[in-house]
């Protein structure tokens, strides 16, 4: 999979089910001097929901990293900021779509306010590698099996 846009804006906005979801407040340390979310913080939010998805799939992420077995570094990311998020807002962070290739996975994310307003959409692409050599390795079978058959998932 090449690190390019994998999902259309309409597909992300129209996704009906989340593959992973996490509720959280926008904290004081997450906003900038303008009072809105500091742009890189959305990637932290995306990452936290993505990690929840990996753990739900049964991957021992901390153990795998400690044993230097495999990792999935980010090779592409993008975000579109559609509405402001401010300190004190309660949000839901979702992973809504996925594409699973031989050695890479792509995910579509969105952040919604509790009133349903989509504030941010984004995409990330990760390449699975040996943590020792950084050479590409197959996407873990447990992740592929977990995502198989879920709404919004494309298995290549």
Coordinates of N, CA, C and O in Angstrom, one line a residue:
X1 N 0.8 -1.2 0.0 CA 0.0 0.0 0.0 C 0.9 1.2 0.0 O 1.7 1.4 0.9
X2 N 0.7 2.1 -0.9 CA 1.4 3.4 -0.9 C 0.8 4.4 0.0 O -0.4 4.4 0.2
X3 N 1.6 5.2 0.7 CA 1.1 6.1 1.6 C 0.4 7.3 1.0 O 0.9 8.4 0.7
X4 N -0.9 7.1 0.5 CA -1.6 8.1 -0.1 C -3.0 8.1 0.5 O -3.4 7.2 1.3
X5 N -3.9 9.0 0.1 CA -5.2 9.1 0.7 C -5.9 7.8 0.4 O -6.0 7.4 -0.8
X6 N -6.5 7.2 1.4 CA -7.1 5.9 1.2 C -8.6 6.0 1.2 O -9.3 5.1 0.7
X7 N -9.1 7.0 1.9 CA -10.6 7.1 2.1 C -11.1 8.5 1.7 O -10.4 9.5 2.0
X8 N -12.2 8.6 1.0 CA -12.7 9.9 0.7 C -13.3 10.6 1.9 O -13.7 10.0 2.9
X9 N -13.4 11.9 1.8 CA -14.0 12.7 2.9 C -15.4 12.2 3.1 O -15.8 12.1 4.3
X10 N -16.2 12.0 2.1 CA -17.5 11.5 2.2 C -17.6 10.2 2.9 O -18.5 9.9 3.7
X11 N -16.7 9.3 2.6 CA -16.7 7.9 3.2 C -16.4 8.1 4.7 O -17.0 7.4 5.6
X12 N -15.5 8.9 5.1 CA -15.2 9.1 6.5 C -16.4 9.7 7.3 O -16.8 9.3 8.3
X13 N -16.9 10.8 6.7 CA -18.1 11.4 7.3 C -19.3 10.5 7.4 O -20.1 10.6 8.3
X14 N -19.5 9.7 6.4 CA -20.6 8.8 6.3 C -20.5 7.5 7.0 O -21.5 6.7 7.0
X15 N -19.3 7.2 7.5 CA -19.2 5.8 8.2 C -20.2 5.7 9.3 O -20.5 6.6 10.0
X16 N -20.8 4.5 9.3 CA -21.9 4.2 10.2 C -21.5 3.5 11.5 O -22.3 3.5 12.5
X17 N -20.4 2.9 11.5 CA -19.9 2.1 12.7 C -18.4 2.5 13.0 O -17.7 2.7 12.0
X18 N -18.1 2.5 14.2 CA -16.7 2.7 14.6 C -16.0 1.4 14.9 O -16.6 0.5 15.5
X19 N -14.8 1.2 14.4 CA -14.0 0.0 14.7 C -13.4 0.2 16.1 O -13.1 -0.9 16.7
X20 N -13.2 1.4 16.6 CA -12.7 1.7 17.9 C -13.2 3.1 18.3 O -13.4 3.9 17.4
X21 N -13.5 3.3 19.5 CA -14.1 4.5 19.9 C -13.6 4.8 21.4 O -13.5 4.0 22.2
X22 N -13.4 6.1 21.6 CA -12.9 6.5 22.9 C -13.4 7.9 23.2 O -13.3 8.8 22.4
X23 N -14.0 8.0 24.4 CA -14.5 9.3 24.9 C -13.5 10.0 25.7 O -12.7 9.3 26.5
X24 N -13.4 11.3 25.6 CA -12.4 12.1 26.3 C -12.7 13.5 26.3 O -13.4 14.0 25.4
X25 N -12.2 14.3 27.3 CA -12.3 15.7 27.3 C -11.2 16.3 26.6 O -10.1 15.8 26.5
X26 N -11.4 17.5 26.0 CA -10.3 18.4 25.5 C -9.7 19.0 26.8 O -10.4 19.8 27.4
X27 N -8.5 18.7 27.1 CA -7.9 19.2 28.3 C -7.2 20.6 28.1 O -7.0 21.0 26.9
X28 N -7.0 21.3 29.2 CA -6.3 22.6 29.1 C -5.0 22.5 28.3 O -4.7 23.4 27.5
X29 N -4.2 21.5 28.6 CA -2.9 21.4 27.9 C -3.0 21.0 26.4 O -2.0 20.9 25.7
X30 N -4.3 20.7 26.0 CA -4.5 20.4 24.6 C -4.8 21.6 23.7 O -4.9 21.4 22.4
X31 N -5.0 22.7 24.2 CA -5.3 23.9 23.4 C -4.2 24.9 23.3 O -3.3 24.9 24.1
X32 N -4.3 25.7 22.3 CA -3.2 26.7 22.1 C -3.7 28.1 22.6 O -4.7 28.2 23.2
X33 N -2.9 29.1 22.3 CA -3.2 30.5 22.8 C -4.5 31.0 22.2 O -5.1 31.9 22.8
X34 N -5.0 30.5 21.1 CA -6.2 30.9 20.5 C -7.4 30.2 21.2 O -8.6 30.5 20.9
X35 N -7.1 29.3 22.1 CA -8.2 28.6 22.8 C -8.8 27.4 22.1 O -9.8 26.8 22.6
X36 N -8.2 27.0 21.0 CA -8.7 25.8 20.2 C -7.6 24.7 20.3 O -6.5 25.0 20.6
X37 N -8.0 23.5 20.0 CA -7.1 22.4 20.1 C -5.8 22.7 19.2 O -5.9 23.2 18.1
X38 N -4.7 22.4 19.9 CA -3.4 22.6 19.2 C -3.3 21.5 18.2 O -3.4 20.3 18.5
X39 N -3.0 21.8 16.9 CA -3.2 20.9 15.8 C -2.6 19.5 16.0 O -3.2 18.5 15.6
X40 N -1.3 19.3 16.6 CA -0.8 18.0 16.7 C -1.5 17.1 17.7 O -1.4 15.9 17.7
X41 N -2.3 17.7 18.6 CA -3.0 16.9 19.6 C -4.0 16.0 19.0 O -4.3 14.9 19.6
X42 N -4.5 16.3 17.8 CA -5.5 15.4 17.2 C -4.8 14.1 16.9 O -5.5 13.0 16.9
X43 N -3.5 14.2 16.5 CA -2.8 12.9 16.2 C -2.6 12.1 17.5 O -2.7 10.8 17.4
X44 N -2.5 12.7 18.6 CA -2.4 12.0 19.9 C -3.8 11.3 20.1 O -3.8 10.1 20.5
X45 N -4.8 12.0 19.9 CA -6.2 11.4 20.0 C -6.4 10.2 19.1 O -6.9 9.2 19.5
X46 N -6.0 10.4 17.8 CA -6.1 9.3 16.8 C -5.3 8.1 17.3 O -5.8 7.0 17.2
X47 N -4.1 8.4 17.8 CA -3.2 7.3 18.2 C -3.8 6.5 19.4 O -3.7 5.3 19.4
X48 N -4.4 7.2 20.3 CA -5.0 6.5 21.5 C -6.1 5.6 21.0 O -6.2 4.4 21.5
X49 N -7.0 6.0 20.1 CA -8.0 5.2 19.6 C -7.5 4.0 18.8 O -8.0 2.9 18.9
X50 N -6.5 4.3 18.0 CA -5.8 3.2 17.2 C -5.2 2.2 18.1 O -5.4 1.0 17.9
X51 N -4.6 2.6 19.2 CA -4.0 1.6 20.2 C -5.1 0.8 20.8 O -4.9 -0.4 21.0
X52 N -6.2 1.4 21.1 CA -7.4 0.6 21.6 C -7.8 -0.4 20.6 O -8.1 -1.6 21.0
X53 N -7.8 -0.1 19.3 CA -8.2 -1.1 18.3 C -7.2 -2.3 18.3 O -7.6 -3.4 18.3
X54 N -5.9 -1.9 18.4 CA -4.9 -3.0 18.4 C -5.0 -3.9 19.6 O -4.9 -5.1 19.5
X55 N -5.2 -3.3 20.7 CA -5.4 -4.1 22.0 C -6.7 -5.0 21.9 O -6.7 -6.1 22.3
X56 N -7.8 -4.4 21.4 CA -9.0 -5.2 21.2 C -8.8 -6.3 20.3 O -9.5 -7.4 20.4
X57 N -7.9 -6.2 19.3 CA -7.6 -7.3 18.4 C -6.7 -8.4 19.0 O -6.4 -9.4 18.4
X58 N -6.3 -8.1 20.2 CA -5.5 -9.1 21.0 C -4.0 -9.0 20.8 O -3.3 -9.9 21.2
X59 N -3.6 -7.8 20.2 CA -2.1 -7.6 20.1 C -1.5 -7.2 21.4 O -2.1 -6.3 22.0
X60 N -0.4 -7.8 21.8 CA 0.3 -7.3 23.0 C 1.3 -6.3 22.5 O 2.5 -6.6 22.4
X61 N 0.8 -5.1 22.3 CA 1.7 -4.0 21.8 C 2.8 -3.7 22.7 O 4.0 -3.7 22.3
X62 N 2.6 -3.5 24.0 CA 3.8 -3.2 24.9 C 4.8 -4.4 24.9 O 6.0 -4.1 24.8
X63 N 4.3 -5.6 25.0 CA 5.2 -6.8 25.0 C 5.9 -6.9 23.7 O 7.1 -7.2 23.7
X64 N 5.3 -6.7 22.6 CA 5.9 -6.9 21.3 C 7.0 -5.8 21.1 O 8.1 -6.1 20.6
X65 N 6.8 -4.6 21.6 CA 7.8 -3.6 21.5 C 8.9 -3.9 22.4 O 10.1 -3.7 22.0
X66 N 8.6 -4.3 23.6 CA 9.7 -4.6 24.6 C 10.6 -5.8 24.1 O 11.8 -5.8 24.3
X67 N 9.9 -6.8 23.4 CA 10.7 -7.9 22.9 C 11.3 -7.6 21.6 O 12.0 -8.5 21.0
X68 N 11.1 -6.4 21.1 CA 11.6 -6.0 19.7 C 11.1 -6.9 18.6 O 11.9 -7.3 17.8
X69 N 9.8 -7.3 18.7 CA 9.3 -8.2 17.7 C 8.8 -7.4 16.4 O 9.3 -7.7 15.3
X70 N 7.9 -6.6 16.6 CA 7.3 -5.8 15.5 C 6.9 -4.5 16.0 O 6.6 -4.3 17.1
X71 N 6.7 -3.6 15.0 CA 6.2 -2.3 15.2 C 5.4 -1.8 14.0 O 5.6 -2.4 12.9
X72 N 4.7 -0.8 14.1 CA 3.9 -0.2 13.0 C 4.1 1.3 12.9 O 3.2 2.0 13.2
X73 N 5.3 1.7 12.5 CA 5.5 3.2 12.4 C 4.6 3.9 11.4 O 4.2 3.3 10.4
X74 N 4.3 5.1 11.7 CA 3.5 5.9 10.9 C 4.3 6.4 9.6 O 5.4 6.8 9.8
X75 N 3.7 6.2 8.4 CA 4.4 6.6 7.2 C 3.7 7.8 6.5 O 4.2 8.4 5.6
X76 N 2.4 8.0 6.9 CA 1.6 9.1 6.3 C 0.5 9.4 7.3 O -0.1 8.6 7.9
X77 N 0.3 10.7 7.4 CA -0.9 11.2 8.2 C -1.4 12.5 7.6 O -0.7 13.2 6.9
X78 N -2.7 12.7 7.8 CA -3.3 14.0 7.4 C -4.6 14.2 8.3 O -5.1 13.2 8.8
X79 N -4.9 15.4 8.4 CA -6.1 15.8 9.2 C -6.8 17.0 8.6 O -6.1 17.9 8.1
X80 N -8.1 17.0 8.6 CA -8.9 18.2 8.2 C -9.6 18.7 9.4 O -10.4 17.9 10.1
X81 N -9.5 19.9 9.7 CA -10.1 20.5 10.9 C -11.4 21.2 10.5 O -11.3 22.2 9.7
X82 N -12.5 20.7 10.8 CA -13.8 21.2 10.3 C -14.6 22.1 11.3 O -15.4 22.9 10.8
X83 N -14.3 22.0 12.5 CA -15.0 22.8 13.5 C -14.1 22.9 14.8 O -13.3 22.0 15.0
X84 N -14.1 24.0 15.5 CA -13.2 24.1 16.6 C -13.5 23.2 17.8 O -14.6 22.9 18.0
X85 N -12.4 22.8 18.4 CA -12.5 22.1 19.7 C -11.9 22.9 20.7 O -10.8 23.4 20.5
X86 N -12.6 23.1 21.9 CA -12.1 24.0 22.9 C -11.9 23.3 24.2 O -12.6 22.2 24.4
X87 N -11.1 23.8 25.1 CA -10.9 23.3 26.4 C -12.3 23.1 27.1 O -13.2 23.9 27.0
X88 N -12.5 21.9 27.6 CA -13.7 21.5 28.3 C -14.7 20.7 27.4 O -15.6 20.1 27.9
X89 N -14.5 20.8 26.1 CA -15.4 20.0 25.2 C -15.2 18.5 25.4 O -14.1 18.1 25.7
X90 N -16.3 17.8 25.4 CA -16.2 16.4 25.5 C -16.3 15.9 24.1 O -17.2 16.3 23.3
X91 N -15.5 14.9 23.7 CA -15.4 14.4 22.4 C -15.4 12.9 22.3 O -15.1 12.3 23.3
X92 N -15.7 12.4 21.2 CA -15.6 11.0 20.9 C -14.6 10.8 19.7 O -14.8 11.5 18.7
X93 N -13.6 10.1 19.9 CA -12.6 9.8 18.9 C -12.8 8.4 18.4 O -12.9 7.5 19.1
X94 N -12.9 8.3 17.0 CA -13.3 7.1 16.4 C -12.3 6.7 15.3 O -11.8 7.5 14.6
X95 N -12.0 5.4 15.2 CA -11.4 4.8 14.0 C -12.6 4.2 13.3 O -13.3 3.4 13.8
X96 N -12.9 4.7 12.1 CA -14.1 4.3 11.4 C -13.9 3.5 10.2 O -14.9 2.8 9.8
X97 N -12.8 3.5 9.5 CA -12.5 2.7 8.3 C -11.1 2.2 8.4 O -10.2 2.7 9.1
X98 N -10.9 1.0 7.7 CA -9.5 0.5 7.7 C -9.3 -0.2 6.4 O -10.3 -0.8 5.8
X99 N -8.1 -0.2 5.9 CA -7.7 -0.9 4.7 C -6.4 -1.7 5.2 O -5.5 -1.1 5.7
X100 N -6.4 -3.0 4.9 CA -5.4 -3.9 5.4 C -4.7 -4.5 4.2 O -5.3 -5.2 3.4
X101 N -3.4 -4.2 4.0 CA -2.6 -4.7 2.9 C -1.8 -5.8 3.4 O -2.0 -6.4 4.5
X102 N -0.8 -6.2 2.6 CA 0.2 -7.3 3.0 C 1.0 -6.9 4.2 O 1.2 -7.6 5.1
X103 N 1.6 -5.6 4.1 CA 2.5 -5.2 5.2 C 2.1 -3.8 5.8 O 2.9 -3.2 6.5
X104 N 0.9 -3.3 5.4 CA 0.6 -2.0 5.9 C -0.9 -1.9 6.2 O -1.7 -2.8 5.7
X105 N -1.3 -1.0 7.0 CA -2.7 -0.7 7.4 C -2.9 0.8 7.3 O -2.1 1.6 7.7
X106 N -4.1 1.1 6.8 CA -4.5 2.5 6.8 C -5.8 2.6 7.5 O -6.7 1.7 7.5
X107 N -6.0 3.8 8.2 CA -7.1 4.0 9.0 C -7.7 5.4 8.8 O -7.0 6.3 8.6
X108 N -9.0 5.5 8.9 CA -9.7 6.8 8.8 C -10.2 7.0 10.2 O -10.7 6.1 10.9
X109 N -10.0 8.3 10.7 CA -10.4 8.7 12.0 C -11.3 9.9 12.0 O -11.3 10.6 11.0
X110 N -12.1 10.0 13.0 CA -12.9 11.3 13.2 C -13.1 11.6 14.6 O -13.1 10.7 15.5
X111 N -13.2 12.9 14.9 CA -13.4 13.4 16.2 C -14.7 14.1 16.2 O -14.9 15.1 15.4
X112 N -15.7 13.7 17.1 CA -17.0 14.3 17.1 C -17.2 15.0 18.5 O -16.8 14.4 19.5
X113 N -17.9 16.1 18.5 CA -18.4 16.7 19.7 C -19.6 15.9 20.1 O -20.2 15.2 19.3
X114 N -20.0 16.0 21.4 CA -21.2 15.2 21.8 C -22.5 15.6 21.1 O -23.4 14.8 21.1
X115 N -22.6 16.8 20.5 CA -23.8 17.2 19.8 C -23.8 16.6 18.4 O -24.7 16.8 17.6
X116 N -22.8 15.8 18.1 CA -22.7 15.1 16.8 C -21.9 15.8 15.7 O -21.7 15.3 14.6
X117 N -21.5 17.0 16.0 CA -20.7 17.8 15.1 C -19.3 17.1 14.9 O -18.6 16.8 15.8
X118 N -19.0 16.8 13.6 CA -17.7 16.3 13.3 C -16.7 17.4 13.2 O -16.8 18.3 12.4
X119 N -15.7 17.4 14.2 CA -14.8 18.5 14.3 C -13.5 18.2 13.5 O -12.9 19.2 13.0
X120 N -13.1 17.0 13.4 CA -11.8 16.6 12.7 C -12.0 15.3 12.1 O -12.6 14.4 12.6
X121 N -11.5 15.2 10.8 CA -11.3 13.9 10.2 C -9.9 13.7 9.8 O -9.2 14.7 9.6
X122 N -9.4 12.5 9.7 CA -8.0 12.3 9.3 C -7.8 10.9 8.9 O -8.7 10.0 9.0
X123 N -6.5 10.6 8.5 CA -6.1 9.3 8.0 C -4.7 9.1 8.4 O -3.9 10.0 8.5
X124 N -4.4 7.8 8.7 CA -3.0 7.4 9.0 C -2.7 6.1 8.3 O -3.6 5.3 8.0
X125 N -1.5 6.0 7.9 CA -1.0 4.8 7.2 C 0.2 4.3 8.0 O 1.1 5.1 8.3
X126 N 0.2 3.0 8.4 CA 1.3 2.4 9.1 C 1.9 1.2 8.4 O 1.1 0.5 7.8
X127 N 3.2 1.1 8.4 CA 3.8 -0.1 7.8 C 4.3 -1.0 8.9 O 5.0 -0.5 9.8
X128 N 4.0 -2.2 8.9 CA 4.4 -3.2 9.9 C 5.9 -3.6 9.6 O 6.2 -4.0 8.4
X129 N 6.7 -3.5 10.6 CA 8.1 -3.8 10.4 C 8.7 -4.7 11.5 O 8.1 -4.7 12.6
X130 N 9.8 -5.4 11.3 CA 10.5 -6.0 12.3 C 11.1 -4.9 13.2 O 11.7 -4.0 12.7
X131 N 10.9 -5.0 14.5 CA 11.5 -4.0 15.4 C 13.0 -4.1 15.4 O 13.6 -3.1 15.9
X132 N 13.6 -5.2 15.0 CA 15.0 -5.3 15.0 C 15.7 -4.8 13.7 O 16.7 -4.2 13.8
X133 N 15.1 -5.1 12.6 CA 15.7 -4.7 11.3 C 15.0 -3.6 10.6 O 15.5 -3.0 9.6
X134 N 13.8 -3.3 11.0 CA 12.9 -2.3 10.3 C 12.5 -2.7 8.9 O 12.1 -1.9 8.1
X135 N 12.7 -3.9 8.6 CA 12.2 -4.5 7.3 C 10.7 -4.8 7.4 O 10.3 -5.2 8.5
X136 N 10.0 -4.6 6.3 CA 8.5 -4.8 6.4 C 8.3 -6.3 6.7 O 9.0 -7.2 6.3
X137 N 7.2 -6.5 7.5 CA 6.7 -7.8 7.9 C 5.2 -7.9 7.6 O 4.6 -6.8 7.5
X138 N 4.6 -9.1 7.5 CA 3.2 -9.1 7.3 C 2.4 -8.5 8.4 O 2.8 -8.5 9.6
X139 N 1.2 -8.0 8.1 CA 0.3 -7.5 9.1 C 0.0 -8.7 10.0 O -0.3 -9.8 9.5
X140 N 0.0 -8.5 11.3 CA -0.3 -9.6 12.2 C -1.6 -10.3 11.9 O -2.7 -9.6 11.6
X141 N -1.6 -11.6 11.9 CA -2.8 -12.4 11.6 C -4.0 -12.0 12.6 O -5.1 -12.0 12.1
X142 N -3.6 -11.8 13.8 CA -4.7 -11.5 14.8 C -5.4 -10.2 14.4 O -6.6 -10.1 14.6
X143 N -4.7 -9.2 13.9 CA -5.3 -7.9 13.5 C -6.2 -8.1 12.3 O -7.3 -7.7 12.2
X144 N -5.6 -8.9 11.3 CA -6.4 -9.2 10.1 C -7.7 -9.9 10.4 O -8.7 -9.6 9.9
X145 N -7.6 -10.9 11.3 CA -8.7 -11.7 11.7 C -9.8 -10.8 12.4 O -11.0 -11.0 12.2
X146 N -9.3 -10.0 13.3 CA -10.2 -9.1 14.1 C -11.0 -8.2 13.1 O -12.1 -7.9 13.4
X147 N -10.3 -7.6 12.1 CA -10.9 -6.7 11.2 C -11.8 -7.3 10.2 O -12.7 -6.7 9.6
X148 N -11.5 -8.6 9.9 CA -12.2 -9.3 8.8 C -13.7 -9.3 9.0 O -14.2 -9.6 10.1
X149 N -14.5 -8.9 8.0 CA -15.9 -8.9 8.1 C -16.6 -7.7 8.8 O -17.8 -7.6 8.9
X150 N -15.8 -6.8 9.4 CA -16.3 -5.6 10.0 C -16.7 -4.6 8.9 O -16.1 -4.5 7.9
X151 N -17.7 -3.8 9.2 CA -18.2 -2.7 8.3 C -17.1 -1.7 8.2 O -16.5 -1.3 9.2
X152 N -16.8 -1.3 6.9 CA -15.8 -0.3 6.7 C -14.4 -0.8 6.6 O -13.5 0.0 6.5
X153 N -14.2 -2.1 6.5 CA -12.8 -2.7 6.4 C -12.6 -3.3 5.0 O -13.5 -4.0 4.5
X154 N -11.5 -2.9 4.4 CA -11.1 -3.5 3.1 C -9.9 -4.4 3.4 O -8.9 -3.9 3.9
X155 N -10.0 -5.6 3.0 CA -8.8 -6.5 3.1 C -8.2 -6.7 1.7 O -8.9 -7.2 0.9
X156 N -7.0 -6.3 1.5 CA -6.3 -6.5 0.2 C -5.6 -7.8 0.2 O -5.2 -8.3 1.2

